[in-house]
Coordinates of C-alpha atoms and ligand atoms in Angstrom, one line a residue:
M359 CA 28.8 -27.2 -74.3
V360 CA 26.5 -27.5 -77.3
G361 CA 23.1 -25.9 -76.9
K362 CA 23.8 -24.1 -73.7
R363 CA 24.8 -20.6 -73.1
V364 CA 28.2 -20.1 -71.5
I365 CA 28.6 -17.6 -68.7
N366 CA 32.2 -16.5 -68.1
V367 CA 33.1 -15.6 -64.5
G368 CA 36.1 -14.2 -62.7
I369 CA 36.3 -15.1 -59.0
D370 CA 38.5 -13.8 -56.3
L371 CA 38.0 -15.9 -53.1
G372 CA 39.5 -13.5 -50.6
T373 CA 40.4 -13.9 -46.9
S374 CA 38.1 -11.0 -46.1
R375 CA 35.6 -10.9 -49.0
S376 CA 34.9 -13.1 -52.1
V377 CA 34.1 -11.3 -55.3
I378 CA 32.5 -12.4 -58.6
S379 CA 32.5 -10.6 -61.8
C380 CA 30.5 -12.1 -64.8
D381 CA 30.1 -11.3 -68.4
N382 CA 26.3 -11.3 -68.0
G383 CA 26.6 -8.1 -66.0
V384 CA 26.5 -9.6 -62.5
R385 CA 29.1 -8.3 -60.2
T386 CA 28.9 -8.7 -56.5
Y387 CA 30.7 -9.9 -53.3
L388 CA 30.1 -11.6 -50.0
A389 CA 32.2 -11.3 -46.8
S390 CA 34.0 -14.6 -46.7
I391 CA 32.0 -15.9 -43.8
V392 CA 29.6 -18.8 -43.6
G393 CA 27.3 -19.4 -40.6
Y394 CA 25.3 -22.5 -39.7
P395 CA 22.4 -22.2 -37.2
K396 CA 23.5 -23.5 -33.8
D397 CA 20.3 -25.3 -32.9
A398 CA 16.6 -25.7 -33.8
V399 CA 15.7 -22.3 -32.3
S400 CA 18.2 -20.4 -34.3
R401 CA 17.2 -22.3 -37.4
K402 CA 13.6 -21.3 -36.9
L403 CA 14.7 -17.7 -36.2
L404 CA 16.7 -17.5 -39.4
G405 CA 14.5 -19.7 -41.5
K406 CA 17.4 -21.3 -43.3
D407 CA 20.3 -23.8 -42.9
I408 CA 23.1 -21.6 -44.0
V409 CA 23.8 -17.8 -43.9
F410 CA 26.5 -15.9 -45.7
G411 CA 28.6 -12.8 -45.4
D412 CA 27.4 -9.7 -43.5
E413 CA 24.0 -11.4 -42.7
A414 CA 26.0 -14.1 -40.9
L415 CA 27.9 -11.5 -39.0
K416 CA 24.7 -9.8 -38.0
H417 CA 23.3 -13.0 -36.5
R418 CA 26.6 -14.4 -35.2
M419 CA 25.1 -15.1 -31.7
S420 CA 22.8 -17.8 -33.3
L421 CA 25.4 -19.2 -35.7
E422 CA 28.4 -21.5 -35.8
M423 CA 30.7 -19.2 -37.8
H424 CA 33.3 -20.3 -40.3
R425 CA 35.8 -18.1 -42.1
P426 CA 37.3 -20.7 -44.6
F427 CA 40.3 -18.6 -45.6
D428 CA 41.1 -17.1 -42.2
K429 CA 44.8 -17.0 -41.3
G430 CA 45.8 -18.4 -44.6
M431 CA 43.7 -21.5 -44.2
L432 CA 43.3 -23.3 -47.5
K433 CA 45.0 -20.4 -49.5
I434 CA 48.5 -20.1 -48.1
S435 CA 49.1 -22.2 -45.0
Q436 CA 51.8 -24.8 -45.6
D437 CA 50.9 -27.3 -42.9
L438 CA 47.4 -28.4 -43.8
D439 CA 46.2 -31.6 -42.4
E440 CA 43.8 -32.7 -45.1
N441 CA 42.1 -35.1 -42.8
S442 CA 41.5 -32.7 -40.0
H443 CA 38.0 -31.7 -39.0
E444 CA 39.0 -28.0 -39.3
Y445 CA 40.2 -28.5 -42.9
R446 CA 37.1 -30.4 -44.0
K447 CA 34.9 -27.7 -42.4
A448 CA 36.8 -25.0 -44.2
I449 CA 36.5 -26.7 -47.6
E450 CA 32.7 -27.2 -47.0
A451 CA 32.3 -23.5 -46.1
A452 CA 34.4 -22.4 -49.0
R453 CA 32.4 -24.5 -51.4
A454 CA 29.1 -23.2 -50.0
L455 CA 30.4 -19.6 -50.5
L456 CA 31.5 -20.3 -54.1
K457 CA 28.2 -22.0 -54.9
R458 CA 26.3 -19.0 -53.5
L459 CA 28.3 -16.6 -55.7
I460 CA 27.7 -18.7 -58.8
E461 CA 23.9 -18.8 -57.9
F462 CA 23.9 -15.0 -58.0
A463 CA 25.3 -15.2 -61.6
V464 CA 23.0 -17.9 -62.8
E465 CA 19.8 -16.7 -61.2
A466 CA 20.1 -13.3 -62.9
D467 CA 20.8 -14.8 -66.3
P468 CA 17.9 -14.4 -68.8
A469 CA 18.7 -17.9 -70.3
G470 CA 17.7 -19.5 -67.0
A471 CA 19.7 -21.7 -64.7
A472 CA 19.0 -24.9 -66.7
N473 CA 20.3 -23.5 -69.9
V474 CA 23.7 -22.2 -68.9
L475 CA 27.2 -23.5 -68.3
V476 CA 29.5 -21.6 -66.1
R477 CA 33.3 -21.4 -66.7
G478 CA 35.5 -19.5 -64.4
V479 CA 38.9 -18.2 -63.7
L480 CA 39.8 -18.4 -60.0
G481 CA 42.6 -16.4 -58.3
T482 CA 45.0 -18.0 -56.0
P483 CA 47.7 -16.3 -53.9
A484 CA 51.0 -15.7 -55.8
L485 CA 52.9 -18.4 -54.0
A486 CA 50.2 -21.0 -53.2
S487 CA 51.7 -24.4 -52.4
R488 CA 50.7 -27.6 -54.1
K489 CA 48.5 -28.4 -51.2
N490 CA 46.8 -25.0 -51.5
K491 CA 46.2 -25.6 -55.1
K492 CA 44.7 -28.9 -54.4
A493 CA 42.4 -27.3 -51.9
M494 CA 41.3 -24.8 -54.5
L495 CA 40.5 -27.6 -56.9
E496 CA 38.4 -29.3 -54.3
I497 CA 36.5 -26.1 -53.7
A498 CA 35.5 -25.7 -57.3
R499 CA 34.8 -29.4 -58.1
G500 CA 31.2 -29.8 -59.4
I501 CA 30.3 -26.2 -58.9
L502 CA 31.9 -24.8 -62.1
D503 CA 31.7 -26.6 -65.4
D504 CA 35.2 -25.5 -66.4
V505 CA 37.8 -23.8 -64.2
M506 CA 41.3 -22.3 -64.5
Y507 CA 43.5 -21.0 -61.8
V508 CA 45.8 -17.9 -62.0
S509 CA 47.8 -16.0 -59.4
E510 CA 45.8 -13.1 -57.9
P511 CA 48.3 -10.3 -58.8
F512 CA 48.6 -11.7 -62.3
A513 CA 44.8 -11.4 -62.6
V514 CA 45.0 -7.8 -61.5
A515 CA 47.7 -7.0 -64.0
Y516 CA 45.8 -8.7 -66.8
G517 CA 42.6 -6.8 -66.0
L518 CA 44.5 -3.5 -66.3
G519 CA 46.2 -4.6 -69.5
L520 CA 49.6 -4.3 -67.8
L521 CA 51.4 -7.3 -69.2
T522 CA 54.8 -5.8 -69.2
N523 CA 56.8 -3.2 -67.3
A524 CA 54.6 -3.1 -64.3
F525 CA 54.7 -4.1 -60.7
I526 CA 51.5 -5.2 -58.9
V527 CA 51.1 -4.9 -55.1
D528 CA 47.8 -6.5 -54.1
I529 CA 47.1 -5.7 -50.4
G530 CA 44.4 -8.0 -49.1
A531 CA 43.4 -9.1 -45.6
G532 CA 45.5 -12.2 -45.3
T533 CA 48.3 -11.6 -47.7
V534 CA 50.1 -8.9 -49.7
D535 CA 50.9 -10.4 -53.2
L536 CA 53.7 -8.7 -55.2
C537 CA 54.3 -9.5 -58.8
R538 CA 56.5 -8.1 -61.5
M539 CA 55.2 -8.3 -65.1
H540 CA 57.5 -8.6 -68.0
G541 CA 55.5 -9.8 -70.9
T542 CA 55.1 -13.4 -70.0
M543 CA 53.2 -15.5 -67.5
P544 CA 54.9 -14.7 -64.1
T545 CA 56.8 -17.5 -62.5
D546 CA 57.7 -18.0 -58.8
E547 CA 60.8 -15.9 -59.2
D548 CA 58.6 -12.9 -60.2
Q549 CA 56.4 -13.1 -57.1
I550 CA 56.5 -12.6 -53.4
T551 CA 53.7 -13.2 -50.8
T552 CA 54.0 -11.5 -47.4
M553 CA 51.7 -12.3 -44.5
K554 CA 51.4 -8.8 -43.1
A555 CA 48.3 -7.4 -44.6
G556 CA 44.9 -6.0 -43.5
D557 CA 44.3 -8.5 -40.7
Y558 CA 47.7 -7.7 -39.3
V559 CA 46.8 -4.0 -39.2
D560 CA 43.6 -4.9 -37.3
Q561 CA 45.5 -7.0 -34.9
I562 CA 48.1 -4.4 -34.1
F563 CA 45.5 -1.6 -33.8
Y564 CA 43.5 -3.8 -31.4
E565 CA 46.6 -4.6 -29.3
L566 CA 47.6 -0.9 -29.1
L567 CA 44.1 0.2 -28.1
S568 CA 43.9 -2.6 -25.5
K569 CA 47.1 -1.4 -23.9
K570 CA 46.2 2.2 -24.0
Y571 CA 42.5 2.1 -23.0
T572 CA 42.3 -0.7 -20.5
E573 CA 38.8 0.3 -19.3
A574 CA 37.2 0.4 -22.8
N575 CA 35.3 -2.5 -24.3
F576 CA 35.7 -3.4 -28.0
T577 CA 36.1 -6.3 -30.4
L578 CA 38.5 -6.9 -33.3
N579 CA 35.6 -6.6 -35.6
M580 CA 34.8 -3.1 -34.3
V581 CA 38.3 -1.8 -34.7
K582 CA 38.5 -3.3 -38.2
K583 CA 35.3 -1.4 -39.3
F584 CA 36.7 1.8 -37.7
K585 CA 40.0 1.3 -39.6
E586 CA 38.2 0.9 -42.9
E587 CA 36.5 4.3 -42.4
N588 CA 39.5 6.2 -41.1
S589 CA 42.7 4.5 -42.2
S590 CA 45.6 6.8 -42.7
I591 CA 49.4 7.0 -42.3
S592 CA 49.5 10.6 -43.3
D593 CA 51.1 12.9 -40.6
R594 CA 48.8 15.7 -41.5
G595 CA 45.0 15.8 -40.8
D596 CA 42.8 16.0 -37.8
S597 CA 43.0 13.9 -34.7
I598 CA 40.9 10.7 -35.0
F599 CA 38.5 9.7 -32.2
I600 CA 36.7 6.4 -31.7
E601 CA 33.7 6.0 -29.5
L602 CA 34.1 3.0 -27.2
P603 CA 32.0 1.9 -24.2
V604 CA 33.5 2.3 -20.8
K605 CA 31.4 0.5 -18.2
G606 CA 28.5 0.7 -20.7
K607 CA 28.8 4.4 -21.4
P608 CA 30.2 5.5 -24.9
I609 CA 33.2 7.7 -24.5
K610 CA 35.4 9.2 -27.2
H611 CA 39.1 8.0 -27.3
D612 CA 41.9 9.5 -29.3
V613 CA 43.4 6.9 -31.6
T614 CA 45.3 9.0 -34.1
A615 CA 48.8 7.7 -33.3
E616 CA 47.7 4.1 -32.8
L617 CA 45.8 3.9 -36.1
R618 CA 48.8 5.4 -38.0
M619 CA 51.2 3.0 -36.3
A620 CA 49.0 0.0 -37.1
C621 CA 48.6 1.0 -40.8
K622 CA 52.3 1.6 -41.1
A623 CA 53.1 -1.9 -39.7
I624 CA 52.6 -3.5 -43.1
V625 CA 54.9 -1.1 -45.0
P626 CA 58.4 -2.5 -44.2
D627 CA 57.6 -6.0 -45.7
I628 CA 56.0 -4.5 -48.7
V629 CA 58.9 -2.2 -49.5
E630 CA 61.4 -4.9 -48.9
G631 CA 59.5 -7.2 -51.3
I632 CA 59.5 -4.4 -53.9
R633 CA 63.2 -3.9 -53.4
K634 CA 64.0 -7.6 -53.8
L635 CA 62.0 -8.1 -56.9
I636 CA 63.4 -5.0 -58.5
A637 CA 67.0 -5.6 -57.5
S638 CA 67.0 -9.1 -58.9
Y639 CA 65.6 -7.9 -62.3
D640 CA 67.5 -7.2 -65.5
P641 CA 69.2 -3.9 -64.7
E642 CA 68.3 -2.4 -68.1
F643 CA 64.6 -2.8 -67.3
Q644 CA 64.6 -2.0 -63.6
M645 CA 63.6 1.6 -64.3
H646 CA 60.4 0.5 -66.1
L647 CA 59.2 -1.4 -63.0
K648 CA 60.1 1.5 -60.7
D649 CA 58.0 3.7 -62.9
N650 CA 54.9 1.6 -62.7
V651 CA 54.1 0.3 -59.2
I652 CA 50.4 -0.4 -59.0
L653 CA 48.5 -0.8 -55.7
A654 CA 45.4 -2.9 -55.6
G655 CA 43.3 -4.7 -52.9
G656 CA 41.3 -3.3 -50.0
G657 CA 44.4 -2.3 -48.1
S658 CA 45.6 0.0 -50.9
Q659 CA 42.9 2.4 -49.6
I660 CA 45.0 3.5 -46.6
V661 CA 45.4 7.2 -47.0
G662 CA 49.0 8.2 -47.5
L663 CA 50.2 4.6 -48.3
K664 CA 51.0 5.5 -51.9
K665 CA 53.3 8.4 -50.8
E666 CA 54.9 6.3 -48.1
I667 CA 55.9 3.6 -50.6
E668 CA 57.1 6.2 -53.1
D669 CA 59.3 7.9 -50.4
F670 CA 60.8 4.6 -49.5
M671 CA 61.5 3.8 -53.1
I672 CA 63.2 7.1 -53.7
E673 CA 65.4 6.6 -50.7
K674 CA 66.3 2.9 -51.4
L675 CA 66.0 2.6 -55.1
G676 CA 66.6 6.2 -56.3
Y677 CA 63.2 6.5 -57.9
G678 CA 59.6 5.3 -57.6
R679 CA 56.2 6.1 -59.0
V680 CA 53.2 4.5 -57.4
T681 CA 49.5 4.6 -58.4
R682 CA 46.4 2.9 -57.2
V683 CA 43.8 1.0 -59.2
E684 CA 40.4 2.6 -59.6
E685 CA 38.5 -0.3 -58.1
P686 CA 40.7 -1.9 -55.5
L687 CA 38.2 -4.4 -54.4
Y688 CA 37.1 -5.6 -57.8
A689 CA 40.5 -5.5 -59.6
G690 CA 41.2 -9.2 -59.1
A691 CA 37.8 -10.5 -60.2
N692 CA 37.6 -8.2 -63.1
G693 CA 41.0 -9.4 -64.4
A694 CA 40.0 -13.0 -63.9
L695 CA 36.9 -12.4 -65.9
M696 CA 38.9 -10.8 -68.7
L697 CA 41.2 -13.8 -68.8
C698 CA 38.2 -16.1 -68.8
K699 CA 36.7 -14.4 -71.8
D700 CA 40.0 -14.1 -73.7
M701 CA 40.9 -17.8 -73.3
P702 CA 40.0 -19.5 -76.7
D703 CA 37.4 -22.2 -76.6
E704 CA 39.9 -24.8 -77.8
Y705 CA 42.0 -24.0 -74.7
W706 CA 39.1 -24.7 -72.4
H707 CA 38.5 -27.9 -74.3
E708 CA 42.2 -28.8 -73.9
L709 CA 41.9 -28.2 -70.2
K710 CA 39.4 -31.0 -70.0
T711 CA 42.3 -33.4 -70.1
G712 CA 44.7 -31.1 -68.3
Q713 CA 45.6 -31.1 -64.6
S714 CA 43.9 -27.8 -63.8
K715 CA 40.6 -28.9 -65.2
V716 CA 37.9 -29.8 -62.7
K717 CA 35.5 -32.3 -64.2
N718 CA 32.0 -32.8 -63.1
Ligands
LIG1033 N1 39.4 2.0 -46.6 C1 40.2 1.1 -46.2 N2 41.4 1.4 -45.6 C2 42.2 0.4 -45.2 N3 42.0 -0.9 -45.3 C3 40.8 -1.3 -45.8 C4 39.9 -0.3 -46.3 N4 38.8 -1.0 -46.9 C5 39.1 -2.3 -46.7 N5 40.3 -2.5 -46.1 C6 41.0 -3.7 -45.7 O1 41.3 -4.4 -46.9 C7 41.3 -5.8 -46.6 C8 40.4 -6.5 -47.6 O2 40.9 -6.3 -48.9 P1 40.6 -7.4 -50.0 O3 39.1 -7.5 -50.2 O4 41.4 -7.0 -51.2 O5 41.2 -8.7 -49.3 P2 40.9 -10.2 -49.6 O6 41.0 -10.4 -51.1 O7 39.7 -10.6 -48.9 O8 42.2 -10.9 -48.9 P3 43.4 -11.8 -49.5 O9 43.7 -11.2 -50.8 O10 44.5 -11.6 -48.5 O11 42.8 -13.1 -49.5 C9 40.7 -6.0 -45.2 O12 41.8 -6.1 -44.3 C10 40.0 -4.7 -45.0 O13 40.0 -4.3 -43.6
LIG1034 MG1 42.6 -10.6 -52.4

């Protein structure tokens, strides 16, 4: 790396959004969506061969859309056929997404793109399989000059300086990742991944509304957006109305009960995961974990969730104190960046011969 400036980056490639946090001050995200123009007309309309994130969503009628991490694809799914068209396409889209994020970091750097090397720490789900890890290696190959992988909840814990006596619950779109921290690198026994996360809430909300309001027209994307602005499992508060078209005319619909029910649907698996990881822990230290449950990820913004989990913990475990990170959407990437910066140079060098190193 002689002569070149090193940029450290932390990357959280999420099912819903992909976030980058860099030590040159760049911090940004893209919705994890990649669109390719469907034909010559759409290419002319858009003026480019590839479109990312919200811009892709906006022009989705003209684009072939890919969500590389949708439904656990690449990140968590166990039965990946590495030769399938679907898998290859997902890898291609994920690589394009990562490349775009790195461009944001490099373009803004005063040293200039030709004079920098990029080394990064990438988050993977707590219980990613060997196949998933292989997919992550493939995504980063040739895009980063050096790369290391860590479990997403561990990155969150590291970023918060919570290396011991803490319990992380990262509520994303595709997965909820739970991890207990006890002063060493967490192992598989310290982590649980559940599949009922933000996308599951959207699905349930969509189904409940479809059943109740058969005349109304709406899409999954519409109800997701609405959820993000109004999510709550609190019993108090005003009724919540969504405006949906019925035969083309916008009409207000009461969705208070449906939204609450959908948001609550992820709670049982989360609390069962907390219970399992605490119950199987050294009894002398269980209290420390109960006292420091930290919620992160976009789903942690559901109003009333903190209290709901606390109430459960009191009922099942006798005690519980839950807090939420200040920046739920950036916590993973921020922590990955801190790890990246803290890792000594020799270690990166060592990695060049190690398995988790991606060589150019
Ligand atoms: N205010 C909000 N209330 C409830 N849910 C929200 C809110 N804001 C975002 N979300 C949900 O959070 C999820 C996205 O969170 P996050 O960005 O942490 O996930 P991700 O990292 O992309 O997913 P994963 O970690 O599963 O790969 C989405 O399901 C989104 O709808
Ligand atoms: Mg995430």
